[in-house]
Coordinates of C-alpha atoms and ligand atoms in Angstrom, one line a residue:
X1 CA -29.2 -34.8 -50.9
X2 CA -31.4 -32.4 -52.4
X3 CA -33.2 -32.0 -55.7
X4 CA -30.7 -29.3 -57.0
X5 CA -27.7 -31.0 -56.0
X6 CA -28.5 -34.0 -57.9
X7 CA -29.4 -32.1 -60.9
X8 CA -26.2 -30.0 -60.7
X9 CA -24.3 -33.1 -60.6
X10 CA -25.8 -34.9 -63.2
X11 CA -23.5 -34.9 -66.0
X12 CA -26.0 -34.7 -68.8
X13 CA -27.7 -32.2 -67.6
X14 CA -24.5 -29.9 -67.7
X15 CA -24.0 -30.9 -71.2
X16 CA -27.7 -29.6 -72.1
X17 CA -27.2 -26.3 -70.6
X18 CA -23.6 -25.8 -72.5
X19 CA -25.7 -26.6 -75.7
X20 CA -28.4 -24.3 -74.8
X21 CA -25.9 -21.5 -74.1
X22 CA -24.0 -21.9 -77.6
X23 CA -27.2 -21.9 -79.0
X24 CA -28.4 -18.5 -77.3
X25 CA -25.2 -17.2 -78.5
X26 CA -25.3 -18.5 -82.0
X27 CA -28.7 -17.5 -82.6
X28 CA -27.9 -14.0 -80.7
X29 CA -24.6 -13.4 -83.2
X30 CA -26.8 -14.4 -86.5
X31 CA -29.5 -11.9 -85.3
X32 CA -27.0 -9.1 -84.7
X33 CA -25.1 -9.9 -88.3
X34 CA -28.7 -9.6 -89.6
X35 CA -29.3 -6.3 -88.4
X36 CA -26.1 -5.3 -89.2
X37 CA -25.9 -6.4 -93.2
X38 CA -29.6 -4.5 -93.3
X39 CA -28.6 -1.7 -91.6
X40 CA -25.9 -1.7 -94.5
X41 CA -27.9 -2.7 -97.4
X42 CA -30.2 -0.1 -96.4
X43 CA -27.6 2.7 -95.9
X44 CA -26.4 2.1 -99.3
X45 CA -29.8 1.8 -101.2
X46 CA -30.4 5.6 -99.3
X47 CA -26.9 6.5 -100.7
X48 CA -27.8 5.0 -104.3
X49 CA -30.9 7.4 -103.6
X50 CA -28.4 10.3 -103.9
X51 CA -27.4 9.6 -107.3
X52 CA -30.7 9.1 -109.2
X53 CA -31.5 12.3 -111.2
X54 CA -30.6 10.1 -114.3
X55 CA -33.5 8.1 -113.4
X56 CA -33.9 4.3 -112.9
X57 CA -35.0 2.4 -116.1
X58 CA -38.7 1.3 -115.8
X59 CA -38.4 -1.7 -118.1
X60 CA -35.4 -2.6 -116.5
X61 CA -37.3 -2.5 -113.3
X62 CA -40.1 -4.7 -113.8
X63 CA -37.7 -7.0 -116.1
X64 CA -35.7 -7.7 -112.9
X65 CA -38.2 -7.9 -111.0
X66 CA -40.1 -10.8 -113.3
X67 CA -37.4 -12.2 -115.1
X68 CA -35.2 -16.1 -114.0
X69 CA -31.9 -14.8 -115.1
X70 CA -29.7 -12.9 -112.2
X71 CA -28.5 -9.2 -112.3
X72 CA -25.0 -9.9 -113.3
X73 CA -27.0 -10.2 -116.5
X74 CA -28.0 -7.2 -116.2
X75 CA -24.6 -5.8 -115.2
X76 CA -23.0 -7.3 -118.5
X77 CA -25.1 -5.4 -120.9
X78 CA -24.5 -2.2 -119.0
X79 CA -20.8 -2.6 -118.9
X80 CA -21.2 -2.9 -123.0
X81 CA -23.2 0.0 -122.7
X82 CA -19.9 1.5 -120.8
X83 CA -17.3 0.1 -123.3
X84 CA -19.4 1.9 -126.3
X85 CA -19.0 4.9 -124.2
X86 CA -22.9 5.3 -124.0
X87 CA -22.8 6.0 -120.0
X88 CA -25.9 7.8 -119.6
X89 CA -27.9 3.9 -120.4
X90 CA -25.1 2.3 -118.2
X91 CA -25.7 4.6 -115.2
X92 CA -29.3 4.3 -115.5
X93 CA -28.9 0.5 -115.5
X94 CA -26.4 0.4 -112.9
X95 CA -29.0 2.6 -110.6
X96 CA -31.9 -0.2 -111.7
X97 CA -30.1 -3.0 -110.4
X98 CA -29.1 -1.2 -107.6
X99 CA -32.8 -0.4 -106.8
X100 CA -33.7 -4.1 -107.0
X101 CA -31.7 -5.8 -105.7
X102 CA -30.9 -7.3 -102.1
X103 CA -27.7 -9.0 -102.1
X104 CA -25.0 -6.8 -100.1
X105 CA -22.1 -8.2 -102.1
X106 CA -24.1 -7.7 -105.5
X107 CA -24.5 -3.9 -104.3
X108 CA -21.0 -3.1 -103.8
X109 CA -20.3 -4.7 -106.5
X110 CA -22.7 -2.7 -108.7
X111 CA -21.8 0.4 -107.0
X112 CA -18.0 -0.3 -107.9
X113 CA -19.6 -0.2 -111.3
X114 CA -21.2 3.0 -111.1
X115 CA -18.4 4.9 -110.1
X116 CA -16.1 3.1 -112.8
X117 CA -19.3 4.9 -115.2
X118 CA -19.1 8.6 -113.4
X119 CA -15.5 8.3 -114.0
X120 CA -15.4 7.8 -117.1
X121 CA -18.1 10.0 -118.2
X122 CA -16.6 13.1 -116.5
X123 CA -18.1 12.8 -112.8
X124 CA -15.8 13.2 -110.5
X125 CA -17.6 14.3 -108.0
X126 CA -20.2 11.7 -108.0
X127 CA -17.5 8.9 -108.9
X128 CA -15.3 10.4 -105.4
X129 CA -18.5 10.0 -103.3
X130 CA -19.2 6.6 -104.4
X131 CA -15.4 5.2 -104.0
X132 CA -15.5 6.6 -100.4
X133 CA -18.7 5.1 -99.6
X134 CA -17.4 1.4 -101.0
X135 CA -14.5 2.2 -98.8
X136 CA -16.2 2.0 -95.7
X137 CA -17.5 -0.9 -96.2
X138 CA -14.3 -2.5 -98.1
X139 CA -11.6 0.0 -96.6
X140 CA -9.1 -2.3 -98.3
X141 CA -10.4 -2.4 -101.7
X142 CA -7.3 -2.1 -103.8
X143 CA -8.7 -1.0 -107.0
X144 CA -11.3 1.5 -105.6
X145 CA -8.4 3.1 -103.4
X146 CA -6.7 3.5 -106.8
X147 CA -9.5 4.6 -108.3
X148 CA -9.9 7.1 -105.6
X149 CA -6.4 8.5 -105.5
X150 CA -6.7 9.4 -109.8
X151 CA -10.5 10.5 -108.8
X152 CA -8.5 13.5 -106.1
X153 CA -6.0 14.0 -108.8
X154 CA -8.2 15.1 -111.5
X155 CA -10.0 17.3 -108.7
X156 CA -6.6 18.6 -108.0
X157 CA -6.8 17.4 -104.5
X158 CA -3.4 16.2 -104.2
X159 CA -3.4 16.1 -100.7
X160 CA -6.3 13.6 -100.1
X161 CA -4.7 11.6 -102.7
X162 CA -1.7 11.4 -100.7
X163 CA -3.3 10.4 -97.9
X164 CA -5.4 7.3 -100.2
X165 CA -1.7 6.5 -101.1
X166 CA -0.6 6.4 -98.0
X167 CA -3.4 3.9 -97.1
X168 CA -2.3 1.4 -100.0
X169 CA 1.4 1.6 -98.5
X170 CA -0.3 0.2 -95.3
X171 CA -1.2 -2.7 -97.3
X172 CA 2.2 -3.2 -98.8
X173 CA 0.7 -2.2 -102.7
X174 CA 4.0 -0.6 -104.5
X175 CA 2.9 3.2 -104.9
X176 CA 6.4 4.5 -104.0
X177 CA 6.2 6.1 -106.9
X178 CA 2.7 7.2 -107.2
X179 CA 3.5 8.2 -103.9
X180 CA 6.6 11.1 -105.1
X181 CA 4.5 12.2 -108.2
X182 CA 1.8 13.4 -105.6
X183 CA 4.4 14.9 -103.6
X184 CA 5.2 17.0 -106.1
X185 CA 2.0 17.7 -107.4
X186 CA 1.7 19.2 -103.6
X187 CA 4.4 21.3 -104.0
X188 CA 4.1 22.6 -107.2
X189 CA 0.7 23.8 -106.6
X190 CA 1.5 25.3 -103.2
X191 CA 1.3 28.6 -104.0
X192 CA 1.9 29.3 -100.0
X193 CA 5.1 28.0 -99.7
X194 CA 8.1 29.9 -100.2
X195 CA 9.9 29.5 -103.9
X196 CA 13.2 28.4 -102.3
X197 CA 11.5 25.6 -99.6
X198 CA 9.6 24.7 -102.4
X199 CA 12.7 24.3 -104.8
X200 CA 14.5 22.5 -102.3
X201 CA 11.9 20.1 -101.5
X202 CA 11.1 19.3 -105.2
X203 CA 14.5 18.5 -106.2
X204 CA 14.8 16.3 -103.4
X205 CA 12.0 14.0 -104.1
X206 CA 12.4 14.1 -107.6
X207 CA 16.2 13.6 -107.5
X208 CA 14.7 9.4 -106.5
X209 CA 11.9 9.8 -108.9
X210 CA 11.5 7.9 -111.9
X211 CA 8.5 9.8 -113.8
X212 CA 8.3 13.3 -112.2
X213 CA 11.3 15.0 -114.3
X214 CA 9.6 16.3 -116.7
X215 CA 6.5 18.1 -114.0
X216 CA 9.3 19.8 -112.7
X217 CA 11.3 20.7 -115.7
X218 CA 8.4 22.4 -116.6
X219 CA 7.7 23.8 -113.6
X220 CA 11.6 25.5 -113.5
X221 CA 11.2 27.1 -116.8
X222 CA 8.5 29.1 -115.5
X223 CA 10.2 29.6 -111.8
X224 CA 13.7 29.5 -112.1
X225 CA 15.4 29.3 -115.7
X226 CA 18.7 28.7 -114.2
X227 CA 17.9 26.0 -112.7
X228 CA 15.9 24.8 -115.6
X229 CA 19.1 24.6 -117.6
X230 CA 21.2 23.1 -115.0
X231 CA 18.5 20.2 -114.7
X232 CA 18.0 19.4 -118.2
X233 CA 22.0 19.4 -119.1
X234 CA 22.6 16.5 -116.7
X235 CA 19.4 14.9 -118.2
X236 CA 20.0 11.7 -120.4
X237 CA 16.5 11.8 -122.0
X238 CA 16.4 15.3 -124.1
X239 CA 13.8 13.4 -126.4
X240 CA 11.2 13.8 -123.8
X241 CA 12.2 17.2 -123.7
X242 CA 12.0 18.2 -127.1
X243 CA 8.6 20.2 -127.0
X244 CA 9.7 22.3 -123.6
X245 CA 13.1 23.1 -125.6
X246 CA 12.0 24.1 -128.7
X247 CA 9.4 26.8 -127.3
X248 CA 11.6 28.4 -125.1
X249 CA 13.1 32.0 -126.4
X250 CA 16.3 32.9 -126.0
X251 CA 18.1 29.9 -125.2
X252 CA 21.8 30.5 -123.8
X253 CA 23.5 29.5 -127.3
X254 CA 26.9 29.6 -126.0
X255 CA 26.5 27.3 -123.2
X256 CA 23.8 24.7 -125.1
X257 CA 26.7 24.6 -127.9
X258 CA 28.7 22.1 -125.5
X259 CA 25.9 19.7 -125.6
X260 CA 25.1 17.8 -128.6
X261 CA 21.6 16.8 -127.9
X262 CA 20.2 20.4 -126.7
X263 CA 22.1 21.7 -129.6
X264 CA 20.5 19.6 -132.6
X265 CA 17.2 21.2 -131.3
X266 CA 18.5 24.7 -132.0
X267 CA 20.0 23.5 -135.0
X268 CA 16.6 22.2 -136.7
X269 CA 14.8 25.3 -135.9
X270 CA 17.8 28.0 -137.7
X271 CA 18.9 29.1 -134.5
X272 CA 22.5 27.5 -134.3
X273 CA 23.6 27.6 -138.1
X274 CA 26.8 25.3 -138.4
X275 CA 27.2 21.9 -140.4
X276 CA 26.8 19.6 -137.3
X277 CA 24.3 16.9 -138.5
X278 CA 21.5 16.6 -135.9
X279 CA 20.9 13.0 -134.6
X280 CA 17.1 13.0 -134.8
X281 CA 15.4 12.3 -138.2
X282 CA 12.8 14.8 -137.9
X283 CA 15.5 17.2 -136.6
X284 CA 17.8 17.3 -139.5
X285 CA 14.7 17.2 -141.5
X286 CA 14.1 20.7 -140.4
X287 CA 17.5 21.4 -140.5
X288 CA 17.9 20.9 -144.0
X289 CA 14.8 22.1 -145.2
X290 CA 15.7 25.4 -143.1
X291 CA 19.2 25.3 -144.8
X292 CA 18.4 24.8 -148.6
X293 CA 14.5 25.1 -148.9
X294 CA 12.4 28.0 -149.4
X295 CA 9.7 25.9 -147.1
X296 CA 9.7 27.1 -143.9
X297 CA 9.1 24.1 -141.7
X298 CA 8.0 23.5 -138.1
X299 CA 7.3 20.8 -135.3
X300 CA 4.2 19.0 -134.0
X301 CA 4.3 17.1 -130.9
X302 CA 2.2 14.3 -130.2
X303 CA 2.1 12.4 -126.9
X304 CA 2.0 8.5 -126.9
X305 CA 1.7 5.9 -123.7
X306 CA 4.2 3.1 -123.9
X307 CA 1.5 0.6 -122.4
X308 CA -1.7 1.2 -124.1
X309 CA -0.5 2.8 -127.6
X310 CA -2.7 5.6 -126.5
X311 CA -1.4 8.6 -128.4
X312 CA -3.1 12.2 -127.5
X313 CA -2.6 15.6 -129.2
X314 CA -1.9 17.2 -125.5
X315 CA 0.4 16.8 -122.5
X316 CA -0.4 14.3 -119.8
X317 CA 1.3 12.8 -117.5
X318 CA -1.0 10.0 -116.4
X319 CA -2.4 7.9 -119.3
X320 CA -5.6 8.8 -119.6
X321 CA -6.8 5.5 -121.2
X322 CA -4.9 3.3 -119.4
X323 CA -3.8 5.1 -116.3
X324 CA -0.4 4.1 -116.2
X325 CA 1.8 6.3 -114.8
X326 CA 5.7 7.4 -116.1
X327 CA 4.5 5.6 -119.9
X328 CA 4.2 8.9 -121.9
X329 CA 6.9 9.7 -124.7
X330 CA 6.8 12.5 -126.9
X331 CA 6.2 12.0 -130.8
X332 CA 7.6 14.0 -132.9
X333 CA 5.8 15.3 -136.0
X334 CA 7.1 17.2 -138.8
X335 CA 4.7 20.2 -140.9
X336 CA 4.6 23.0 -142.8
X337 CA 4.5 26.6 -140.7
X338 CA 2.0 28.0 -142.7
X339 CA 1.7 31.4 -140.9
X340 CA 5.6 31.6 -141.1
X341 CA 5.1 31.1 -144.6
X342 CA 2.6 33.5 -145.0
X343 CA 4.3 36.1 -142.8
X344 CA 7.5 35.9 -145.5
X345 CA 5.2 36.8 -148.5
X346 CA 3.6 39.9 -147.0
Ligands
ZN1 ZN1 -1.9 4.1 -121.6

C-alpha cells in the first residue's frame, strides 16, 4: 500500500479537505459580495455626484464626520426641514449624508429621501432619475414604484407610468384602478389616434372605472357634445358635474327638462325659468336671488379631497397633498358677479 492510498483512505483526512473547500468557497462568496456592495455603494455615491449643484453643507460635513450620534440624526432634522417645506436645507442635507456615509442600506435609504425632497419641491426630473436608480437596486420597492408612476404622470409620460403600473400588478399591489386612469390618460392625449378608436376605447375602460368619469366627461364636451350629453344623463353623480355644466353654452333645454338634476343647474343660473325648486342649497340660492333680487349672483367651485380635507381653488384629479386617487368632490361656493353687475349699470 502506498503513501497516497493510505492518505485517501483515511477518513479524517477527507473531512479536512471538505472543510478546507467550504472554506475556499465561503471566503471566495464574502469576497465577491464585497466587491459587489462597493461596486454599488460606489455607483451610487457617483450618481449622488450628479445631483450636487445645491451643494453639500460644510458644517454638516465635518459634523458627521466628528460627531458619536448616527446619520439617521441627521436625516430627522432634514425631513423637518422637508415638512416646513424649506427643501433647498433638506436637499443639501440629504446630499451631506449621502457624501459621508458608507452604509449601502443607509444610502438607499437617504436617496429614497431625496427624491421624496425633488418631488415635493417641483423636481421632477431629478426626483424620476433618482426613483429609477433606487429601482435597480430595490426593483420591488413598493413606494418608490408608486412614487415613480405620479413622478411620469406629472411629466405627462403616461406611458412609462403604465408600464411602472404594470410592474406593481406583478407583485400583486391593487393598481387596477390606477391602472384604467392611465389608460385613459393615454388615450386622451393621443392626439395620433383616430377620434372614433379613441372614443371607443375610452368608453370601454371607463364604462369599469370608478374615478375616470369625470377625465372623460370633460374630454367629450370638447370632442363630441353628443356624446357628452348621453354620458352625463345616465350619470347618478351630477354634483361632481356641477362646474362642467354650468359653463357649457347652449345647453339642449328641451331635452335637460326631463332630468331633474341637470335641470336645477339651469334653473339657478335664469336659464330654465319655471317654479321647480332646485334640490341644491346653493342652487336655489341662485335661483331665488335670480328670481326676486336685483343682485345678480354667480358660482365658485372649489375642489376638496375626501381623504386628506385638502381643498384647492383648481381641478385635480389626483390629490395633490395626499395623492389619493378618485377622492376629489366639487364644493360649491356662492358670490356676487360683479362684472355682471357692472355690465347691467352701463
Ligand atoms: Zn388628499
Amino acid at each position: 500500500m502506498d503513501y497516497f492510498s493510505i492518505i485517501y483512505k483515511d477518513p479524517l483526512f477527507s473531512i479536512i479537505v471538505i472543510i478546507a473547500i467550504i472554506t475556499l468557497v465561503a471566503i471566495a462568496d464574502y469576497t465577491k459580495n464585497r466587491y459587489k456592495q462597493k461596486i454599488k455603494q460606489q455607483s451610487l455615491s457617483d450618481f449622488a455626484k450628479n445631483f450636487e449643484n445645491y451643494g453639500t453643507d460644510e458644517n454638516i460635513g465635518s459634523l458627521l464626520d466628528t460627531s458619536k450620534y448616527p446619520a439617521s440624526t441627521f436625516t430627522f432634522i432634514a425631513n423637518i426641514y422637508v415638512a416646513n417645506g424649506n427643501f433647498g436645507e433638506a436637499i443639501k442635507m440629504y446630499l451631506t449624508i449621502l457624501d459621508k456615509t458608507q452604509n449601502l442600506g443607509e444610502k438607499i435609504q437617504t436617496l429614497e429621501l431625496l427624491g421624496m425632497a425633488y418631488y415635493k419641491a417641483g423636481f421632477m426630473q431629478r426626483a424620476k432619475n433618482i426613483f429609477i436608480e433606487i429601482l435597480k437596486h430595490h426593483p420591488r420597492n413598493t413606494k418608490v414604484l408608486l412614487m415613480l408612476v405620479q413622478t411620469y404622470e406629472i411629466l405627462g409620460e403616461y406611458k412609462n407610468a403604465l408600464s411602472v403600473v404594470s410592474c406593481l400588478e406583478e407583485i400583486d399591489e391593487k393598481v387596477d384602478e390606477v391602472k384604467k386612469y392611465m389608460q385613459i390618460l393615454i388615450l386622451i392625449n393621443d392626439s395620433l389616434m383616430p377620434l372614433n378608436e379613441r372614443e371607443i376605447e375610452i368608453l370601454n375602460i371607463n364604462k369599469t372605472s370608478k374615478i375616470t368619469n369625470k377625465i372623460v366627461l370633460n374630454y367629450f364636451k370638447t370632442y363630441n357634445i353628443q356624446r357628452f350629453w348621453e354620458l352625463i344623463y345616465a350619470s347618478s353623480d351630477i354634483l361632481n358635474y356641477i362646474d362642467i355644466l354650468w359653463n357649457i353654452k347652449n345647453p339642449p333645454i328641451d331635452k335637460i327638462k326631463d332630468n331633474k338634476h341637470i335641470a336645477d343647474v339651469y334653473r339657478a343660473k335664469g336659464i330654465i325659468c319655471d317654479d321647480i325648486e332646485c334640490d341644491i342649497f346653493e342652487l336655489e340660492a341662485l335661483r331665488l336671488m335670480n328670481k326676486y333680487s336685483g343682485k345678480v349672483g354667480n358660482l365658485g367651485f372649489k375642489y376638496k379631497c375626501s381623504f386628506c380635507q385638502g381643498i384647492y381653488p383648481f381641478e385635480v384629479f389626483r390629490c395633490p397633498n395626499c395623492s389619493e386617487l378618485g377622492g376629489i368632490h366639487l364644493v360649491l361656493e356662492i358670490m356676487e358677479d360683479t362684472y355682471e353687475t357692472n355690465h347691467n349699470l352701463l
